[in-house]
PDB file of C-alpha atoms in Angstrom:
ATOM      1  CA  UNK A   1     -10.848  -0.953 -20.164  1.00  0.00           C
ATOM      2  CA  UNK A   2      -7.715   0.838 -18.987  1.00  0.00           C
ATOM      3  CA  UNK A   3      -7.791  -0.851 -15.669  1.00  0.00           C
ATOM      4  CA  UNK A   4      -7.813  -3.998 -18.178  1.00  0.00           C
ATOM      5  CA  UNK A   5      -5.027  -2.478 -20.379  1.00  0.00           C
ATOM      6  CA  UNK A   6      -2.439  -1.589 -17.417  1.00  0.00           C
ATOM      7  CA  UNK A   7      -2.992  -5.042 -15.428  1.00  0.00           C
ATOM      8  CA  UNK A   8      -1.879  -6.600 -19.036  1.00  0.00           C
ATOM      9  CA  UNK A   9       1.096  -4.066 -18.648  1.00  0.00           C
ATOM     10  CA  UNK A  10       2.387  -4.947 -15.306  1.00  0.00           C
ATOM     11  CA  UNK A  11       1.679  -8.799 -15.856  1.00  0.00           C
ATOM     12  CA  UNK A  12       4.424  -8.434 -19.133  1.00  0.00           C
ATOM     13  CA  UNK A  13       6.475  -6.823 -17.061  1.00  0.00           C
ATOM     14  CA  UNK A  14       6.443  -9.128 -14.031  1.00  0.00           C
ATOM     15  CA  UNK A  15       7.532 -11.667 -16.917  1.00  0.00           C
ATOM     16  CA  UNK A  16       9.667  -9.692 -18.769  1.00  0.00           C
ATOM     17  CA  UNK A  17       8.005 -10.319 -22.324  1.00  0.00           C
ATOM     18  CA  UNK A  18       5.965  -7.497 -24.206  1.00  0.00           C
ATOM     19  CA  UNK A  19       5.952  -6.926 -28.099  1.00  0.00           C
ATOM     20  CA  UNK A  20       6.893  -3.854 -29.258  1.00  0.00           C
ATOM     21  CA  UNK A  21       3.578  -2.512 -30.551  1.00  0.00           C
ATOM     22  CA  UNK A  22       2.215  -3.564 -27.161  1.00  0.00           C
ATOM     23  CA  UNK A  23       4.610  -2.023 -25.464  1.00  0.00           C
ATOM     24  CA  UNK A  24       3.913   1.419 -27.195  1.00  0.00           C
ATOM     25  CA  UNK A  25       0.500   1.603 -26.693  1.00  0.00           C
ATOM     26  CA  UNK A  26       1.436   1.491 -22.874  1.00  0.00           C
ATOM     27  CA  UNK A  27       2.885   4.726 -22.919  1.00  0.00           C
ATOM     28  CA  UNK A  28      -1.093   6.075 -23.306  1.00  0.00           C
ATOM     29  CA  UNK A  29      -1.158   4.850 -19.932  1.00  0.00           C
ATOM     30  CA  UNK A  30      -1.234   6.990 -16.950  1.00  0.00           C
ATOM     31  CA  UNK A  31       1.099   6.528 -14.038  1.00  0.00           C
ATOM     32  CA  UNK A  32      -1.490   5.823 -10.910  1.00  0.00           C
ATOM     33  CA  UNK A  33      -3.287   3.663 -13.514  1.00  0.00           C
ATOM     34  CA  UNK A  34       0.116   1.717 -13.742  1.00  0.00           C
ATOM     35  CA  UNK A  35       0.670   2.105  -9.994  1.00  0.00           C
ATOM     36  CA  UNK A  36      -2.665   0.701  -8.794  1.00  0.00           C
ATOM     37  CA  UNK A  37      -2.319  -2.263 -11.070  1.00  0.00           C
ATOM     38  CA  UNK A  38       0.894  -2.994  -9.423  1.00  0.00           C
ATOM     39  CA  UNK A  39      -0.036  -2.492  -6.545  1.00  0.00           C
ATOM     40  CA  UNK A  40      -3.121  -4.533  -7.027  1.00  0.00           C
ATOM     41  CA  UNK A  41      -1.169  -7.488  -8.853  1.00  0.00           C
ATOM     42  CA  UNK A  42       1.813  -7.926  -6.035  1.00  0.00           C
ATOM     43  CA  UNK A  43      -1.350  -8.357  -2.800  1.00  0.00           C
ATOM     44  CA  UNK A  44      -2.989 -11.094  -5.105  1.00  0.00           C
ATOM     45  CA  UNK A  45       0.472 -12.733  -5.311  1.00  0.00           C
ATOM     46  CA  UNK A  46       1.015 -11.944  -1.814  1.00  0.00           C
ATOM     47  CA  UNK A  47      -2.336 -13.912  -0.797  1.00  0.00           C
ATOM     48  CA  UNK A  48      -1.673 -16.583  -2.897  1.00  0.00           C
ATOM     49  CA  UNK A  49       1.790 -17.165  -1.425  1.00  0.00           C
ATOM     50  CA  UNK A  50       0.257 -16.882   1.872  1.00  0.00           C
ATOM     51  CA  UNK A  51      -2.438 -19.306   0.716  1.00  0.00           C
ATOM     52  CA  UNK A  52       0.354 -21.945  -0.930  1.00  0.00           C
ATOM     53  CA  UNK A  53       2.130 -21.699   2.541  1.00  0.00           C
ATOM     54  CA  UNK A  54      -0.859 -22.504   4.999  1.00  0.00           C
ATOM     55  CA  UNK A  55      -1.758 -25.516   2.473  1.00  0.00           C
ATOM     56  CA  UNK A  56       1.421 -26.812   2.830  1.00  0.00           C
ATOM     57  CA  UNK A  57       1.684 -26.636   6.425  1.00  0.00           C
ATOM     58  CA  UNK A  58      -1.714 -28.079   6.585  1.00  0.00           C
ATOM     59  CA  UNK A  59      -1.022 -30.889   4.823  1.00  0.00           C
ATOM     60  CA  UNK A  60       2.288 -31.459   6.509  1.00  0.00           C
ATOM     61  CA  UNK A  61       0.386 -31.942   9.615  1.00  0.00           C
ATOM     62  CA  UNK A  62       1.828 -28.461  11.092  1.00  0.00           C
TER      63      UNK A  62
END
């Protein structure tokens, strides 16, 4: 549930929009949690870029 809790934290952040309440509970959080959802959250963007990229190329008949 904390895994859960800090991949909701980092996702706000990466958008910029958390309520304040929200945003308070976070500090309960500790930093590796914090760290390995980041860390976790920018490889699945990373692959999905990658992904969006090769599809495109793909389909430009590259």
């Amino acid at each position: 549930m904390r895994l859960w809790a800090a991949l909701v934290a980092v996702l706000s952040a990466f958008g910029g929009v958390r309520k304040r309440q929200a945003a308070e509970s976070d500090r309960r959080l500790k930093a590796y949690e914090i760290i390995a959802a980041a860390l976790l959250l920018a490889l699945l963007l990373i692959v999905f870029l990658l992904w969006v990229v090769r599809r495109v190329i793909h389909g430009a008949g590259g």
